[in-house]
Every structure is written in C-alpha cells, then in structure tokens.
XYZ file of C-alpha atoms in Angstrom:
211
model
C 70.538 95.809 101.159
C 70.228 97.518 104.536
C 66.490 96.789 104.517
C 67.090 93.087 103.844
C 69.601 92.925 106.670
C 67.111 94.616 108.964
C 64.332 92.230 107.998
C 66.641 89.235 108.498
C 67.643 90.523 111.917
C 64.025 90.948 112.942
C 63.239 87.406 111.789
C 66.182 86.013 113.743
C 65.133 87.886 116.889
C 61.522 86.761 116.443
C 62.542 83.125 115.938
C 64.848 83.210 118.940
C 62.167 84.826 121.112
C 59.667 82.167 120.044
C 62.205 79.449 120.879
C 62.857 80.902 124.340
C 59.128 81.255 125.104
C 58.468 77.662 124.060
C 61.483 76.383 126.035
C 60.311 77.883 129.323
C 56.686 76.921 128.712
C 55.493 80.527 128.579
C 52.154 79.732 126.874
C 51.250 77.255 129.620
C 52.423 79.655 132.324
C 50.303 82.468 130.894
C 47.294 80.140 130.735
C 47.776 79.216 134.380
C 48.177 82.865 135.332
C 45.251 84.329 133.412
C 43.071 81.376 132.423
C 40.366 79.709 134.516
C 41.845 77.532 137.263
C 40.050 74.645 138.935
C 41.848 73.103 141.908
C 39.547 70.115 141.533
C 41.200 69.271 138.201
C 44.811 69.879 139.241
C 45.442 66.278 140.433
C 44.161 64.865 137.127
C 46.286 67.207 135.037
C 49.376 66.519 137.128
C 48.832 62.745 136.968
C 48.591 62.859 133.181
C 51.768 64.896 132.927
C 53.990 63.306 135.584
C 52.507 59.845 136.155
C 54.130 57.723 138.875
C 57.328 59.753 139.030
C 57.964 60.908 142.638
C 57.347 64.642 142.977
C 57.549 65.097 146.751
C 59.431 63.321 149.504
C 58.576 63.791 153.183
C 60.808 63.294 156.214
C 58.141 61.224 157.932
C 55.842 58.691 156.256
C 52.138 59.395 156.101
C 50.280 57.853 159.052
C 47.578 56.518 156.739
C 47.366 55.129 153.238
C 44.583 54.340 150.799
C 43.801 50.621 151.247
C 43.931 49.982 147.508
C 47.408 51.545 147.310
C 48.889 49.936 150.413
C 50.197 46.910 148.551
C 51.388 48.886 145.532
C 54.428 50.389 147.245
C 56.243 50.237 150.563
C 57.667 53.723 150.091
C 55.224 55.886 152.045
C 57.532 58.909 152.044
C 57.407 59.539 148.288
C 54.394 61.111 146.622
C 53.787 60.908 142.893
C 51.062 62.806 141.068
C 49.171 59.532 140.598
C 49.332 58.772 144.329
C 48.144 62.276 145.194
C 45.241 61.981 142.748
C 44.232 58.527 144.016
C 44.465 59.573 147.664
C 42.503 62.784 147.100
C 39.881 60.769 145.236
C 39.648 58.347 148.153
C 39.086 61.233 150.582
C 36.447 62.740 148.295
C 34.586 59.415 148.020
C 34.803 58.927 151.786
C 33.272 62.335 152.413
C 30.442 61.876 149.940
C 29.518 58.275 150.697
C 30.085 57.995 154.456
C 29.536 61.567 155.627
C 27.099 62.807 152.973
C 29.175 65.908 152.215
C 27.069 68.751 150.874
C 28.124 71.106 148.108
C 30.179 74.032 149.460
C 30.101 72.590 152.983
C 33.079 73.570 155.118
C 35.316 70.783 156.387
C 37.904 71.498 159.084
C 41.450 70.145 159.184
C 43.485 70.338 162.396
C 46.603 68.206 162.510
C 50.360 68.195 162.652
C 51.977 69.691 159.582
C 52.520 67.133 156.833
C 52.016 66.896 153.092
C 48.852 64.884 153.676
C 47.132 68.094 154.823
C 47.327 69.373 151.244
C 46.094 66.025 149.915
C 43.135 66.222 152.300
C 42.399 69.723 151.046
C 42.387 68.486 147.447
C 40.092 65.631 148.461
C 37.664 67.986 150.186
C 37.576 70.255 147.135
C 37.168 67.251 144.828
C 34.238 66.116 146.949
C 32.561 69.501 146.532
C 33.410 70.954 149.933
C 35.466 73.894 151.173
C 38.662 73.022 153.039
C 39.364 74.979 156.233
C 42.842 73.990 157.461
C 44.363 74.957 160.807
C 47.946 74.673 161.942
C 48.496 71.746 164.284
C 49.891 74.141 166.906
C 46.697 76.197 166.980
C 46.000 77.246 170.574
C 43.547 74.879 172.274
C 41.384 77.753 173.473
C 40.965 79.111 169.939
C 39.961 75.888 168.199
C 36.318 75.859 169.274
C 35.608 79.529 168.392
C 37.117 78.950 164.963
C 35.062 75.811 164.375
C 31.921 77.628 165.477
C 32.735 80.456 163.090
C 33.078 78.212 160.041
C 30.167 75.963 161.018
C 31.955 72.680 160.295
C 30.478 69.301 161.262
C 33.396 67.182 159.953
C 36.917 67.416 161.348
C 40.074 65.778 160.005
C 42.692 65.567 162.750
C 45.287 63.315 164.362
C 45.323 61.710 167.770
C 48.100 63.773 169.435
C 46.624 67.084 168.266
C 43.076 66.235 169.322
C 44.199 64.987 172.744
C 46.226 68.190 173.190
C 43.204 70.361 172.404
C 40.833 68.436 174.688
C 43.434 68.200 177.447
C 44.077 71.923 177.214
C 40.471 72.788 177.894
C 39.534 73.280 174.267
C 36.528 71.889 172.445
C 35.393 71.033 168.951
C 32.140 72.990 168.850
C 29.407 71.391 166.689
C 31.605 68.771 165.066
C 29.640 65.547 164.537
C 32.254 63.353 162.857
C 35.962 63.203 163.699
C 38.203 61.545 161.111
C 41.583 60.504 162.501
C 44.486 60.577 160.054
C 45.675 57.120 161.061
C 44.873 53.473 160.621
C 43.076 51.985 163.618
C 45.573 49.127 163.742
C 48.395 51.652 164.247
C 46.779 53.360 167.238
C 47.584 51.788 170.647
C 44.442 50.646 172.430
C 45.193 52.732 175.527
C 45.604 55.895 173.428
C 42.340 55.279 171.588
C 40.606 54.583 174.905
C 41.970 57.863 176.316
C 40.516 59.713 173.343
C 37.169 57.951 173.675
C 36.913 58.902 177.359
C 37.957 62.522 176.758
C 35.522 62.835 173.862
C 32.646 61.308 175.801
C 33.105 63.826 178.600
C 33.058 66.873 176.327
C 31.309 65.769 173.136
C 29.337 62.529 173.664
C 27.470 62.941 170.357
C 30.635 62.801 168.204
C 31.498 59.730 166.121
C 35.180 58.828 165.612
C 36.493 57.245 162.439
C 39.937 56.232 161.252
C 40.737 57.102 157.671
C-alpha cells in the first residue's frame, strides 16, 4: 500500500511539473537558450506568432515609413511584428538593390535613439550585412575614427545628428552613401540645403538618400 501511495505521489508530482513547464513555455525557452539562433529569422517567427497585434509603442512616431505600408495605418507609434518584419525587409532590399550590399559588410548607424534603430539593425542583418550602431549622442570627434575602424561605406543617420557631427568638426571617414532616416518631403528645404553645403565642404564624394 505504501508503495502504491508513493508511486501515485510521484506521478502527481511529475504531471504537475510537466503542466508547469508547458504553461511557462519551458521547452521553447530552452530551445532559444541552447539551440541555434538566427537573428535574420526572428522577424519571420515573431510575425507568424503575433501577427498585426501591437507589440511596441513609442513616444514619438517614426520619421519614415515603408511606402507600401504608409496607407495601411495612420498609427506610426505602434509596431507590430508584421510591421517590423516588413520594414526590416524593405531596408534589406534597399541595401541590396540600391547600395549593392556585400555579404558580411559593415553598415554604420548613427542617429537619435528610437525603436527604428533596432529595425534598421534587423534589416541590415537580413540583407547579409553586419550592423554597427552608435548612440546618437556619440561625440563628434569620435565618429570618424570609429567609422574608419569598422570600414563602413554606408551610414544610416538622421539630419539633426549628422549636422551636429559636421558642425562639431567631426567627419564621416570613407562613407560613400548616407541614408537619412526621414522622408524627403518632411525635411525643410533650408535644412536639406544646409546639409548639402556642409557635406560638400567635407565629403564632396558622398551621395545622400532619404529612406
């Protein structure tokens, strides 16, 4: 009798432990912790699991939006897994088709802190590159040495940050293509002209694009 009670108790404990592990998603967590992880596939997996449900909300709207998604929603502060995947895919296609991104090429990011920095990183990885992000408050004098060190030719940035760096005596090393995180229609003509003049003085070979 005591043996049967012991066996029953073990079965109950085993069943309860299995229930708890399944409830907290332990198998999936262990797979993420010890299994192979590809950041390139994260947006696809998240989109399949969460769909269009908002996952992140930012205080400020993103300064740019994928043209194909612009008409889909007026809420530019909310980010769903589908929106993140689509935006990262747009960045990846832009890098490959317009800038001929090479496999394992380093791409620099220097802009004000916003969720779109992480989306850009996912896009760079999806395109086959290596994302090299910098804080938007990076000292102007340190930007050029860093860019020289990583050997980047493509820079994602925003207008205020780039003007601050150039105005503070900084440079952008061997960057060939600057991609502004903004729509051209949203940039005042005088601000864009100021950037063009400042860039021509320091880096006349650089091409400027708006994402």
